[in-house]
Amino acid sequence: MALEPTTPLTPRQSKVVGALLGLHAGDSLGASVEFKCHTQIHTQYPNGLRDIIGGGLLSWPVGHATDDTDMTRAVLLAYRELHDNPLQDVAILAGKHFLNWYRGDWPGRKPGSRPRDVGLATRAGLHKFSKTLDPEKAGAGEGKAGNGSLMRCLATGLFQSDPDKLVKESMRISMITHDDERCTISCAVYNHIVAALIRDTSPESAVDAGEILAERLENKKDGDVWKAVRLGRKLSIARMARDGPDLGEMKGACSGFVLETLALAIAAVLDKRSLEDVLVDVVRIGNDTDTNGAVAGGLLGARDGVDGVPERWKAKLQFGDEFMRIGVELTPE
């Protein structure tokens, strides 16, 4: 797979494409050890898994997208359609692409086949959305606070330049499957940070902006999402990769709770090491390794640009060429 653009990328294009490929790479790297705990990964890969090798519990082909990247692609396709017709509702467009994915109208799948991995909240939300086609009348309900909408929300941060629309679209796309406020606000905060990073804002200032937005959306200074951002500032990815998740900080052991995945991503983007070293360590922490890797990878790619993603990883990504092409197409020079 050749991922070389025909013309050099602008700095902004590099960050946009880097974010998309960083998410895909984190997902594909983590898929090989998904559901394994820190101890199991440490035993099998004492220095961390450093290559995209496929396999895992669901026997993934090398570099294949899991639901994280597939659903990110669905939102990306919605923004490409919005670019051609700005009067459309991007949340409804995204939801329709989610349904295509769920029903088997998707690259690399037998027509009509179900995805290998679908979260319970995602399944419930898509069932409702298929009947209403209304993002605000779908969702799995309050109390369902998994990371299934945070994992796919990246394109809004990359391609919606209006701050108010960014918040609204992030939250409405989340509502299709995850309408708990911890999920909808986490998506808005994450995308606010992404938008700052691709403007070449420093990671520290981008996280500051996300924290301020969390306080505004939760209408208090100690809300759950605000606390997750603050926690991310204190976490050490390297320490958790070495010792495992601190259950005092991460009561869910990094196994799919939206606030923990957001906190890990914040810690990752503030880690001054290379994208590769940080993502390898995020995966070493264990449990929901593909989604934690994907969400962190999106921020790291927006921070470091396309050159931060190792060439040996980029060469294996199922949607690598498509993500680069659409990312460049939708990003003003």
mmCIF file of C-alpha atoms in Angstrom:
data_model
loop_
_atom_site.group_PDB
_atom_site.id
_atom_site.type_symbol
_atom_site.label_atom_id
_atom_site.label_comp_id
_atom_site.label_asym_id
_atom_site.label_seq_id
_atom_site.Cartn_x
_atom_site.Cartn_y
_atom_site.Cartn_z
ATOM 1 C CA MET A 1 0.000 0.000 0.000
ATOM 2 C CA ALA A 2 1.506 3.333 -1.080
ATOM 3 C CA LEU A 3 0.688 6.284 1.126
ATOM 4 C CA GLU A 4 2.812 8.903 -0.594
ATOM 5 C CA PRO A 5 0.830 12.005 -1.656
ATOM 6 C CA THR A 6 1.404 13.360 -5.147
ATOM 7 C CA THR A 7 2.265 16.787 -3.721
ATOM 8 C CA PRO A 8 3.746 17.702 -0.331
ATOM 9 C CA LEU A 9 1.207 18.135 2.439
ATOM 10 C CA THR A 10 0.726 21.470 4.116
ATOM 11 C CA PRO A 11 1.316 21.491 7.889
ATOM 12 C CA ARG A 12 -2.438 21.423 8.549
ATOM 13 C CA GLN A 13 -3.015 18.605 6.054
ATOM 14 C CA SER A 14 -0.209 16.634 7.697
ATOM 15 C CA LYS A 15 -1.882 16.956 11.089
ATOM 16 C CA VAL A 16 -5.315 16.017 9.725
ATOM 17 C CA VAL A 17 -3.997 12.954 7.912
ATOM 18 C CA GLY A 18 -1.778 12.131 10.888
ATOM 19 C CA ALA A 19 -4.812 12.132 13.176
ATOM 20 C CA LEU A 20 -6.765 9.778 10.915
ATOM 21 C CA LEU A 21 -3.851 7.392 10.439
ATOM 22 C CA GLY A 22 -2.871 7.634 14.114
ATOM 23 C CA LEU A 23 -6.355 6.522 15.116
ATOM 24 C CA HIS A 24 -6.313 3.674 12.578
ATOM 25 C CA ALA A 25 -2.843 2.567 13.686
ATOM 26 C CA GLY A 26 -3.728 2.634 17.394
ATOM 27 C CA ASP A 27 -6.822 0.574 16.657
ATOM 28 C CA SER A 28 -5.011 -1.999 14.515
ATOM 29 C CA LEU A 29 -2.087 -2.270 16.941
ATOM 30 C CA GLY A 30 -4.364 -2.760 19.934
ATOM 31 C CA ALA A 31 -6.650 -5.254 18.189
ATOM 32 C CA SER A 32 -4.052 -8.014 18.565
ATOM 33 C CA VAL A 33 -4.252 -7.939 22.370
ATOM 34 C CA GLU A 34 -7.786 -6.660 22.994
ATOM 35 C CA PHE A 35 -9.353 -8.031 26.201
ATOM 36 C CA LYS A 36 -5.963 -9.105 27.587
ATOM 37 C CA CYS A 37 -4.958 -7.635 30.913
ATOM 38 C CA HIS A 38 -1.687 -5.847 31.599
ATOM 39 C CA THR A 39 -0.034 -8.953 33.056
ATOM 40 C CA GLN A 40 -0.897 -11.093 30.030
ATOM 41 C CA ILE A 41 0.441 -8.516 27.584
ATOM 42 C CA HIS A 42 3.605 -8.018 29.625
ATOM 43 C CA THR A 43 4.222 -11.773 29.641
ATOM 44 C CA GLN A 44 3.729 -12.103 25.879
ATOM 45 C CA TYR A 45 5.426 -8.824 24.890
ATOM 46 C CA PRO A 46 7.818 -7.738 27.673
ATOM 47 C CA ASN A 47 8.824 -4.606 25.719
ATOM 48 C CA GLY A 48 5.381 -3.963 24.307
ATOM 49 C CA LEU A 49 3.825 -4.920 20.983
ATOM 50 C CA ARG A 50 5.613 -2.709 18.455
ATOM 51 C CA ASP A 51 4.241 -4.015 15.162
ATOM 52 C CA ILE A 52 0.777 -4.367 13.661
ATOM 53 C CA ILE A 53 0.385 -8.126 13.380
ATOM 54 C CA GLY A 54 -3.344 -8.853 13.330
ATOM 55 C CA GLY A 55 -4.743 -11.881 15.118
ATOM 56 C CA GLY A 56 -6.154 -11.483 18.586
ATOM 57 C CA LEU A 57 -9.345 -12.932 19.999
ATOM 58 C CA LEU A 58 -11.301 -12.032 16.842
ATOM 59 C CA SER A 59 -8.565 -13.152 14.401
ATOM 60 C CA TRP A 60 -8.137 -9.801 12.677
ATOM 61 C CA PRO A 61 -6.275 -9.622 9.358
ATOM 62 C CA VAL A 62 -3.096 -7.537 9.631
ATOM 63 C CA GLY A 63 -3.965 -3.823 9.658
ATOM 64 C CA HIS A 64 -7.695 -4.430 9.422
ATOM 65 C CA ALA A 65 -10.088 -1.890 10.911
ATOM 66 C CA THR A 66 -12.087 -2.896 13.957
ATOM 67 C CA ASP A 67 -15.334 -1.110 14.805
ATOM 68 C CA ASP A 68 -13.312 1.909 16.011
ATOM 69 C CA THR A 69 -11.845 2.702 12.605
ATOM 70 C CA ASP A 70 -14.890 1.481 10.663
ATOM 71 C CA MET A 71 -17.198 3.857 12.513
ATOM 72 C CA THR A 72 -14.640 6.662 12.257
ATOM 73 C CA ARG A 73 -14.728 6.063 8.514
ATOM 74 C CA ALA A 74 -18.515 6.385 8.604
ATOM 75 C CA VAL A 75 -18.274 9.844 10.191
ATOM 76 C CA LEU A 76 -15.497 10.794 7.772
ATOM 77 C CA LEU A 77 -17.702 9.864 4.805
ATOM 78 C CA ALA A 78 -20.495 11.987 6.285
ATOM 79 C CA TYR A 79 -18.216 15.039 6.340
ATOM 80 C CA ARG A 80 -17.184 14.409 2.759
ATOM 81 C CA GLU A 81 -20.874 14.451 1.806
ATOM 82 C CA LEU A 82 -21.430 17.590 3.893
ATOM 83 C CA HIS A 83 -18.560 19.243 2.029
ATOM 84 C CA ASP A 84 -20.423 18.699 -1.259
ATOM 85 C CA ASN A 85 -23.811 19.736 0.160
ATOM 86 C CA PRO A 86 -23.531 21.923 3.294
ATOM 87 C CA LEU A 87 -27.294 21.948 3.870
ATOM 88 C CA GLN A 88 -27.392 18.291 4.926
ATOM 89 C CA ASP A 89 -27.550 17.103 8.543
ATOM 90 C CA VAL A 90 -24.162 15.533 9.155
ATOM 91 C CA ALA A 91 -25.391 13.512 12.144
ATOM 92 C CA ILE A 92 -28.065 11.827 10.020
ATOM 93 C CA LEU A 93 -25.493 11.209 7.276
ATOM 94 C CA ALA A 94 -23.158 9.596 9.819
ATOM 95 C CA GLY A 95 -25.989 7.481 11.205
ATOM 96 C CA LYS A 96 -26.859 6.181 7.764
ATOM 97 C CA HIS A 97 -23.248 5.173 7.208
ATOM 98 C CA PHE A 98 -23.303 3.435 10.612
ATOM 99 C CA LEU A 99 -26.300 1.444 9.388
ATOM 100 C CA ASN A 100 -24.469 0.521 6.172
ATOM 101 C CA TRP A 101 -21.583 -0.731 8.275
ATOM 102 C CA TYR A 102 -23.862 -2.666 10.603
ATOM 103 C CA ARG A 103 -25.845 -4.247 7.774
ATOM 104 C CA GLY A 104 -22.816 -5.365 5.789
ATOM 105 C CA ASP A 105 -22.580 -2.774 3.005
ATOM 106 C CA TRP A 106 -18.918 -2.168 3.780
ATOM 107 C CA PRO A 107 -15.475 -2.718 2.207
ATOM 108 C CA GLY A 108 -13.750 -5.950 3.156
ATOM 109 C CA ARG A 109 -16.960 -7.648 4.303
ATOM 110 C CA LYS A 110 -19.281 -10.155 2.729
ATOM 111 C CA PRO A 111 -22.447 -8.271 1.683
ATOM 112 C CA GLY A 112 -25.105 -8.576 4.380
ATOM 113 C CA SER A 113 -22.710 -9.833 7.041
ATOM 114 C CA ARG A 114 -22.627 -8.368 10.530
ATOM 115 C CA PRO A 115 -19.472 -6.743 11.906
ATOM 116 C CA ARG A 116 -17.234 -8.942 14.044
ATOM 117 C CA ASP A 117 -17.532 -6.614 17.023
ATOM 118 C CA VAL A 118 -20.501 -4.431 17.952
ATOM 119 C CA GLY A 119 -20.970 -2.993 21.422
ATOM 120 C CA LEU A 120 -24.310 -3.443 23.149
ATOM 121 C CA ALA A 121 -25.023 0.286 23.313
ATOM 122 C CA THR A 122 -24.088 0.680 19.661
ATOM 123 C CA ARG A 123 -26.400 -2.142 18.632
ATOM 124 C CA ALA A 124 -29.283 -0.734 20.682
ATOM 125 C CA GLY A 125 -28.786 2.800 19.402
ATOM 126 C CA LEU A 126 -28.575 1.766 15.764
ATOM 127 C CA HIS A 127 -31.738 -0.305 16.124
ATOM 128 C CA LYS A 128 -33.598 2.806 17.333
ATOM 129 C CA PHE A 129 -31.980 5.058 14.737
ATOM 130 C CA SER A 130 -32.966 2.710 11.919
ATOM 131 C CA LYS A 131 -36.602 3.361 12.852
ATOM 132 C CA THR A 132 -36.490 7.086 13.633
ATOM 133 C CA LEU A 133 -33.537 8.448 11.608
ATOM 134 C CA ASP A 134 -33.362 11.003 14.412
ATOM 135 C CA PRO A 135 -30.058 11.155 16.320
ATOM 136 C CA GLU A 136 -31.808 12.647 19.338
ATOM 137 C CA LYS A 137 -34.341 9.816 19.556
ATOM 138 C CA ALA A 138 -31.854 6.965 19.421
ATOM 139 C CA GLY A 139 -29.093 6.137 21.882
ATOM 140 C CA ALA A 140 -28.877 3.486 24.557
ATOM 141 C CA GLY A 141 -30.011 5.778 27.378
ATOM 142 C CA GLU A 142 -28.541 7.349 30.485
ATOM 143 C CA GLY A 143 -26.159 5.136 32.420
ATOM 144 C CA LYS A 144 -24.622 3.618 29.286
ATOM 145 C CA ALA A 145 -21.260 5.398 29.344
ATOM 146 C CA GLY A 146 -18.978 3.247 27.247
ATOM 147 C CA ASN A 147 -16.388 4.694 24.865
ATOM 148 C CA GLY A 148 -18.207 3.616 21.695
ATOM 149 C CA SER A 149 -18.935 7.145 20.469
ATOM 150 C CA LEU A 150 -15.661 8.710 21.619
ATOM 151 C CA MET A 151 -13.770 6.148 19.528
ATOM 152 C CA ARG A 152 -15.325 7.393 16.262
ATOM 153 C CA CYS A 153 -15.855 11.133 16.756
ATOM 154 C CA LEU A 154 -12.535 12.430 15.374
ATOM 155 C CA ALA A 155 -13.705 13.751 11.983
ATOM 156 C CA THR A 156 -15.804 16.485 13.580
ATOM 157 C CA GLY A 157 -12.730 17.939 15.255
ATOM 158 C CA LEU A 158 -10.837 17.812 11.970
ATOM 159 C CA PHE A 159 -13.434 19.222 9.589
ATOM 160 C CA GLN A 160 -15.850 21.438 11.525
ATOM 161 C CA SER A 161 -14.160 24.806 11.980
ATOM 162 C CA ASP A 162 -17.098 26.580 13.662
ATOM 163 C CA PRO A 163 -16.680 26.038 17.444
ATOM 164 C CA ASP A 164 -20.399 26.045 18.213
ATOM 165 C CA LYS A 165 -21.207 23.651 15.372
ATOM 166 C CA LEU A 166 -18.312 21.451 16.483
ATOM 167 C CA VAL A 167 -19.897 21.019 19.910
ATOM 168 C CA LYS A 168 -23.387 20.441 18.528
ATOM 169 C CA GLU A 169 -22.295 17.967 15.847
ATOM 170 C CA SER A 170 -20.013 16.062 18.218
ATOM 171 C CA MET A 171 -22.849 15.607 20.679
ATOM 172 C CA ARG A 172 -25.542 14.732 18.128
ATOM 173 C CA ILE A 173 -23.371 12.118 16.387
ATOM 174 C CA SER A 174 -22.649 10.602 19.798
ATOM 175 C CA MET A 175 -26.369 10.535 20.641
ATOM 176 C CA ILE A 176 -27.077 8.051 17.870
ATOM 177 C CA THR A 177 -25.710 5.311 20.104
ATOM 178 C CA HIS A 178 -24.385 6.943 23.296
ATOM 179 C CA ASP A 179 -26.627 9.710 24.627
ATOM 180 C CA ASP A 180 -25.374 9.704 28.224
ATOM 181 C CA GLU A 181 -23.980 13.199 28.880
ATOM 182 C CA ARG A 182 -20.621 11.778 29.899
ATOM 183 C CA CYS A 183 -20.313 10.446 26.348
ATOM 184 C CA THR A 184 -21.720 13.406 24.436
ATOM 185 C CA ILE A 185 -19.643 15.949 26.363
ATOM 186 C CA SER A 186 -16.500 13.805 26.150
ATOM 187 C CA CYS A 187 -16.855 13.762 22.357
ATOM 188 C CA ALA A 188 -17.232 17.551 22.249
ATOM 189 C CA VAL A 189 -14.231 18.094 24.522
ATOM 190 C CA TYR A 190 -12.072 15.617 22.595
ATOM 191 C CA ASN A 191 -12.899 17.280 19.289
ATOM 192 C CA HIS A 192 -12.253 20.737 20.741
ATOM 193 C CA ILE A 193 -8.759 19.528 21.628
ATOM 194 C CA VAL A 194 -8.300 18.008 18.164
ATOM 195 C CA ALA A 195 -9.317 21.272 16.499
ATOM 196 C CA ALA A 196 -6.765 23.164 18.578
ATOM 197 C CA LEU A 197 -3.985 20.687 17.789
ATOM 198 C CA ILE A 198 -4.432 20.908 14.021
ATOM 199 C CA ARG A 199 -4.159 24.701 14.346
ATOM 200 C CA ASP A 200 -0.695 23.989 15.800
ATOM 201 C CA THR A 201 -1.703 24.888 19.342
ATOM 202 C CA SER A 202 0.551 23.281 21.941
ATOM 203 C CA PRO A 203 -0.808 20.119 23.596
ATOM 204 C CA GLU A 204 -0.891 21.866 26.973
ATOM 205 C CA SER A 205 -2.931 24.785 25.633
ATOM 206 C CA ALA A 206 -5.211 22.449 23.672
ATOM 207 C CA VAL A 207 -5.980 20.495 26.846
ATOM 208 C CA ASP A 208 -6.558 23.776 28.696
ATOM 209 C CA ALA A 209 -9.167 24.647 26.074
ATOM 210 C CA GLY A 210 -10.806 21.244 26.465
ATOM 211 C CA GLU A 211 -10.979 21.645 30.228
ATOM 212 C CA ILE A 212 -12.642 25.050 29.892
ATOM 213 C CA LEU A 213 -15.199 23.621 27.478
ATOM 214 C CA ALA A 214 -15.964 20.728 29.843
ATOM 215 C CA GLU A 215 -16.642 23.184 32.664
ATOM 216 C CA ARG A 216 -18.956 25.208 30.411
ATOM 217 C CA LEU A 217 -20.908 22.236 29.074
ATOM 218 C CA GLU A 218 -21.282 20.592 32.480
ATOM 219 C CA ASN A 219 -22.064 23.980 34.030
ATOM 220 C CA LYS A 220 -19.816 23.278 36.993
ATOM 221 C CA LYS A 221 -16.127 22.957 37.739
ATOM 222 C CA ASP A 222 -16.145 19.445 39.152
ATOM 223 C CA GLY A 223 -18.211 17.614 36.550
ATOM 224 C CA ASP A 224 -17.319 14.108 35.453
ATOM 225 C CA VAL A 225 -15.751 15.050 32.126
ATOM 226 C CA TRP A 226 -13.865 17.954 33.697
ATOM 227 C CA LYS A 227 -12.479 15.535 36.292
ATOM 228 C CA ALA A 228 -11.435 13.131 33.517
ATOM 229 C CA VAL A 229 -9.451 15.888 31.792
ATOM 230 C CA ARG A 230 -7.820 16.813 35.096
ATOM 231 C CA LEU A 231 -7.011 13.169 35.760
ATOM 232 C CA GLY A 232 -5.397 12.872 32.344
ATOM 233 C CA ARG A 233 -2.994 15.656 33.299
ATOM 234 C CA LYS A 234 -1.776 13.590 36.263
ATOM 235 C CA LEU A 235 -1.510 10.153 34.679
ATOM 236 C CA SER A 236 1.754 8.677 33.459
ATOM 237 C CA ILE A 237 1.350 6.434 30.430
ATOM 238 C CA ALA A 238 4.854 5.024 30.944
ATOM 239 C CA ARG A 239 4.139 4.142 34.571
ATOM 240 C CA MET A 240 0.841 2.452 33.782
ATOM 241 C CA ALA A 241 2.478 0.537 30.928
ATOM 242 C CA ARG A 242 5.128 -0.684 33.359
ATOM 243 C CA ASP A 243 2.952 -1.378 36.403
ATOM 244 C CA GLY A 244 -0.590 -1.681 35.078
ATOM 245 C CA PRO A 245 -3.541 0.665 35.641
ATOM 246 C CA ASP A 246 -3.865 2.085 39.138
ATOM 247 C CA LEU A 247 -7.308 0.940 40.245
ATOM 248 C CA GLY A 248 -7.525 3.920 42.552
ATOM 249 C CA GLU A 249 -7.396 6.144 39.479
ATOM 250 C CA MET A 250 -8.880 3.775 36.909
ATOM 251 C CA LYS A 251 -11.540 1.774 38.704
ATOM 252 C CA GLY A 252 -12.622 0.213 35.416
ATOM 253 C CA ALA A 253 -9.047 -0.893 34.639
ATOM 254 C CA CYS A 254 -9.190 0.914 31.267
ATOM 255 C CA SER A 255 -11.745 -1.565 29.981
ATOM 256 C CA GLY A 256 -14.164 0.682 28.103
ATOM 257 C CA PHE A 257 -15.505 3.459 30.371
ATOM 258 C CA VAL A 258 -15.622 6.674 28.342
ATOM 259 C CA LEU A 259 -14.078 8.866 31.042
ATOM 260 C CA GLU A 260 -11.102 6.549 31.466
ATOM 261 C CA THR A 261 -10.480 6.385 27.731
ATOM 262 C CA LEU A 262 -10.625 10.188 27.552
ATOM 263 C CA ALA A 263 -8.207 10.522 30.487
ATOM 264 C CA LEU A 264 -5.748 8.111 28.828
ATOM 265 C CA ALA A 265 -5.886 10.109 25.598
ATOM 266 C CA ILE A 266 -5.200 13.345 27.498
ATOM 267 C CA ALA A 267 -2.229 11.727 29.231
ATOM 268 C CA ALA A 268 -0.986 10.404 25.895
ATOM 269 C CA VAL A 269 -1.023 13.731 24.062
ATOM 270 C CA LEU A 270 0.780 15.403 26.978
ATOM 271 C CA ASP A 271 3.473 12.697 26.946
ATOM 272 C CA LYS A 272 6.464 14.234 25.172
ATOM 273 C CA ARG A 273 7.714 10.970 23.663
ATOM 274 C CA SER A 274 7.143 9.897 20.070
ATOM 275 C CA LEU A 275 3.723 8.795 18.838
ATOM 276 C CA GLU A 276 5.055 5.258 18.425
ATOM 277 C CA ASP A 277 6.425 4.950 21.949
ATOM 278 C CA VAL A 278 3.306 6.424 23.532
ATOM 279 C CA LEU A 279 0.874 4.231 21.560
ATOM 280 C CA VAL A 280 2.876 1.096 22.293
ATOM 281 C CA ASP A 281 2.601 1.949 25.981
ATOM 282 C CA VAL A 282 -1.123 2.755 25.786
ATOM 283 C CA VAL A 283 -1.677 -0.736 24.384
ATOM 284 C CA ARG A 284 0.572 -2.278 27.077
ATOM 285 C CA ILE A 285 -1.825 -0.996 29.748
ATOM 286 C CA GLY A 286 -4.285 -3.648 28.632
ATOM 287 C CA ASN A 287 -8.021 -4.419 28.385
ATOM 288 C CA ASP A 288 -9.783 -2.205 25.805
ATOM 289 C CA THR A 289 -6.543 -1.851 23.905
ATOM 290 C CA ASP A 290 -7.922 -1.141 20.438
ATOM 291 C CA THR A 291 -10.225 1.691 21.493
ATOM 292 C CA ASN A 292 -7.763 3.201 23.957
ATOM 293 C CA GLY A 293 -5.144 3.065 21.213
ATOM 294 C CA ALA A 294 -7.474 4.569 18.625
ATOM 295 C CA VAL A 295 -8.615 7.496 20.774
ATOM 296 C CA ALA A 296 -5.079 8.294 21.928
ATOM 297 C CA GLY A 297 -3.763 7.812 18.400
ATOM 298 C CA GLY A 298 -6.114 10.440 17.022
ATOM 299 C CA LEU A 299 -4.741 13.087 19.397
ATOM 300 C CA LEU A 300 -1.134 12.020 18.907
ATOM 301 C CA GLY A 301 -1.459 12.125 15.119
ATOM 302 C CA ALA A 302 -3.026 15.594 15.307
ATOM 303 C CA ARG A 303 -0.068 16.624 17.468
ATOM 304 C CA ASP A 304 2.790 15.042 15.478
ATOM 305 C CA GLY A 305 1.458 14.966 11.920
ATOM 306 C CA VAL A 306 1.614 12.187 9.369
ATOM 307 C CA ASP A 307 5.374 11.728 9.724
ATOM 308 C CA GLY A 308 4.870 10.763 13.356
ATOM 309 C CA VAL A 309 3.099 7.548 12.334
ATOM 310 C CA PRO A 310 5.746 4.875 11.588
ATOM 311 C CA GLU A 311 6.000 3.947 7.925
ATOM 312 C CA ARG A 312 5.793 0.232 8.733
ATOM 313 C CA TRP A 313 2.447 0.873 10.425
ATOM 314 C CA LYS A 314 1.052 3.106 7.684
ATOM 315 C CA ALA A 315 1.859 0.509 5.034
ATOM 316 C CA LYS A 316 -0.487 -2.022 6.659
ATOM 317 C CA LEU A 317 -3.610 0.060 7.331
ATOM 318 C CA GLN A 318 -6.755 -1.129 5.574
ATOM 319 C CA PHE A 319 -8.122 2.368 4.936
ATOM 320 C CA GLY A 320 -4.784 4.205 4.904
ATOM 321 C CA ASP A 321 -4.936 5.408 1.311
ATOM 322 C CA GLU A 322 -8.583 6.410 1.568
ATOM 323 C CA PHE A 323 -8.040 8.304 4.824
ATOM 324 C CA MET A 324 -5.113 10.199 3.299
ATOM 325 C CA ARG A 325 -7.052 11.051 0.154
ATOM 326 C CA ILE A 326 -10.172 12.299 1.964
ATOM 327 C CA GLY A 327 -8.143 14.084 4.643
ATOM 328 C CA VAL A 328 -6.250 16.075 2.011
ATOM 329 C CA GLU A 329 -9.405 16.690 -0.038
ATOM 330 C CA LEU A 330 -11.315 18.192 2.890
ATOM 331 C CA THR A 331 -8.464 20.256 4.343
ATOM 332 C CA PRO A 332 -7.855 23.743 2.924
ATOM 333 C CA GLU A 333 -4.270 24.362 1.924
#
